[in-house]
Each structure stands twice: as structure tokens, then as C-alpha cells.
Amino acid sequence: MENSTSHSISHSSLTEQEHIAVNEAINALKAKQGALLPVLHHIQGALNYVPPSSVPVIARGLNLSDADVHGVISFYHEFRHTPPGAHVIQICRAESCQSMGSRSLEQHACSRLGIEYHQTTRDNNFTLEPVYCLGNCMNSPAVRVDDQIYGDMTDEEFDLLLNGLLTQVIEVKAP
């Protein structure tokens, strides 16, 4: 009886969309060997983050402890605990990009956005994340914004990129 009470508490703290995404991932992948990482990736792919309240649901669905699930989520920095901003900016930290100035670019980006890595701006427009290779070494330093990779990034190019994202036309449809 205690177990079913804890289940309804976990479920009630998830939104309907989160509940659907979590259960879909578990049901689709639980038979897979080492299903936890694929389940977490599936959830993050659907929601853009892994809700902390999903941990007990995932644990029960995969017959793991809450600590096992939480440990994996906290070990891999790519898993987000909160929804990201409208645009996710990743700055490459691989050796090639570092040798071509990515550390300076990181400082500029943090200063311009007013946040550090793994944070989101107050207006929820941008989330800043490190990444350890974008496969664009020939054009270092590289940045990925959402799914688009930009090479030969300078502070000035970064500012232009941000300004462009902030001034994108929003289509408004009349009622």
C-alpha cells in the first residue's frame, strides 16, 4: 500500500506531458540491456530535460533504486534537470578549439549572457553549456546553437549571432 501511495505522489508531481514522455521511454526501452541511459536520452529528447520528479518513476519502471537513477543523471552533465532556454548555446572545449581561443570566447559569452555554464538567462532565451567536440576542428573555435554549428567564432561574431537570435521575427497570427 505504501508503494502505491508513493507512486501517485511521483505521478502527481509530473505534468501530463512529462508523465507521457517518461512512460513512453520506459515502455519502449525497458527490455533493452542497460536501458537506463537510452531511457534518459529518450526523455531528454522529448522534453529537453529529465524532470527530477521522474527519478522514482524511472527507477520503478527499470527495477532500479532511486539512487542508481539519480547517480547516472548527475554523473553525465548532458542531462538537464530543468527546461533549457529557447536557445541552447554550446561552446566547444576540445583541444583544437582551446588552442584557437575558445577559453576567451567562453569568458566573453559568460559576460555577455550574465550566466555561467549550465545556467539559463533570466529571460529564458539562452542556456549555456560546454561541449567537448563538435567535429568542426578545422574551423575552431566552434559553437553550436540549437542544431546549427558555427565555426571560426570570435567575440564579435558571437555578439552578432546573439543579436540575430534576439531579433528573429515572430509570426503572429490574427484570431
PDB file of N, CA and C in Angstrom, residues 84-87 112-113 115 120-127 166:
ATOM      1  N   PRO A  84      15.592  23.934 -20.626  1.00  0.00           N
ATOM      2  CA  PRO A  84      16.573  24.912 -21.111  1.00  0.00           C
ATOM      3  C   PRO A  84      15.873  26.146 -21.654  1.00  0.00           C
ATOM      4  N   GLY A  85      16.674  27.173 -21.952  1.00  0.00           N
ATOM      5  CA  GLY A  85      16.148  28.365 -22.587  1.00  0.00           C
ATOM      6  C   GLY A  85      15.704  28.074 -24.017  1.00  0.00           C
ATOM      7  N   ALA A  86      15.177  29.083 -24.654  1.00  0.00           N
ATOM      8  CA  ALA A  86      14.690  28.935 -26.026  1.00  0.00           C
ATOM      9  C   ALA A  86      15.803  28.494 -26.973  1.00  0.00           C
ATOM     10  N   HIS A  87      17.043  28.925 -26.683  1.00  0.00           N
ATOM     11  CA  HIS A  87      18.195  28.545 -27.494  1.00  0.00           C
ATOM     12  C   HIS A  87      19.286  27.984 -26.585  1.00  0.00           C
ATOM     13  N   ARG A 112      28.682  38.337 -21.567  1.00  0.00           N
ATOM     14  CA  ARG A 112      27.597  38.886 -22.397  1.00  0.00           C
ATOM     15  C   ARG A 112      26.235  38.371 -21.954  1.00  0.00           C
ATOM     16  N   LEU A 113      26.157  37.082 -21.603  1.00  0.00           N
ATOM     17  CA  LEU A 113      24.878  36.487 -21.209  1.00  0.00           C
ATOM     18  C   LEU A 113      24.564  36.700 -19.724  1.00  0.00           C
ATOM     19  N   ILE A 115      25.632  34.737 -17.328  1.00  0.00           N
ATOM     20  CA  ILE A 115      25.459  33.413 -16.716  1.00  0.00           C
ATOM     21  C   ILE A 115      26.740  32.619 -16.867  1.00  0.00           C
ATOM     22  N   THR A 120      20.734  29.293 -17.278  1.00  0.00           N
ATOM     23  CA  THR A 120      19.838  29.882 -18.268  1.00  0.00           C
ATOM     24  C   THR A 120      19.629  31.347 -17.918  1.00  0.00           C
ATOM     25  N   THR A 121      19.588  32.193 -18.935  1.00  0.00           N
ATOM     26  CA  THR A 121      19.373  33.617 -18.697  1.00  0.00           C
ATOM     27  C   THR A 121      17.997  33.834 -18.067  1.00  0.00           C
ATOM     28  N   ARG A 122      17.870  34.926 -17.327  1.00  0.00           N
ATOM     29  CA  ARG A 122      16.609  35.231 -16.630  1.00  0.00           C
ATOM     30  C   ARG A 122      15.415  35.299 -17.566  1.00  0.00           C
ATOM     31  N   ASP A 123      15.648  35.766 -18.781  1.00  0.00           N
ATOM     32  CA  ASP A 123      14.547  35.883 -19.740  1.00  0.00           C
ATOM     33  C   ASP A 123      14.245  34.551 -20.440  1.00  0.00           C
ATOM     34  N   ASN A 124      14.955  33.507 -20.069  1.00  0.00           N
ATOM     35  CA  ASN A 124      14.788  32.161 -20.634  1.00  0.00           C
ATOM     36  C   ASN A 124      15.090  32.089 -22.129  1.00  0.00           C
ATOM     37  N   ASN A 125      15.870  33.034 -22.632  1.00  0.00           N
ATOM     38  CA  ASN A 125      16.233  32.987 -24.048  1.00  0.00           C
ATOM     39  C   ASN A 125      17.398  32.044 -24.323  1.00  0.00           C
ATOM     40  N   PHE A 126      18.376  31.960 -23.393  1.00  0.00           N
ATOM     41  CA  PHE A 126      19.597  31.205 -23.670  1.00  0.00           C
ATOM     42  C   PHE A 126      20.026  30.334 -22.492  1.00  0.00           C
ATOM     43  N   THR A 127      20.475  29.136 -22.820  1.00  0.00           N
ATOM     44  CA  THR A 127      21.136  28.250 -21.868  1.00  0.00           C
ATOM     45  C   THR A 127      22.544  28.031 -22.418  1.00  0.00           C
ATOM     46  N   LEU A 166      17.993  37.258 -30.957  1.00  0.00           N
ATOM     47  CA  LEU A 166      17.089  38.092 -30.167  1.00  0.00           C
ATOM     48  C   LEU A 166      16.123  38.891 -31.030  1.00  0.00           C
TER      49      LEU A 166
END
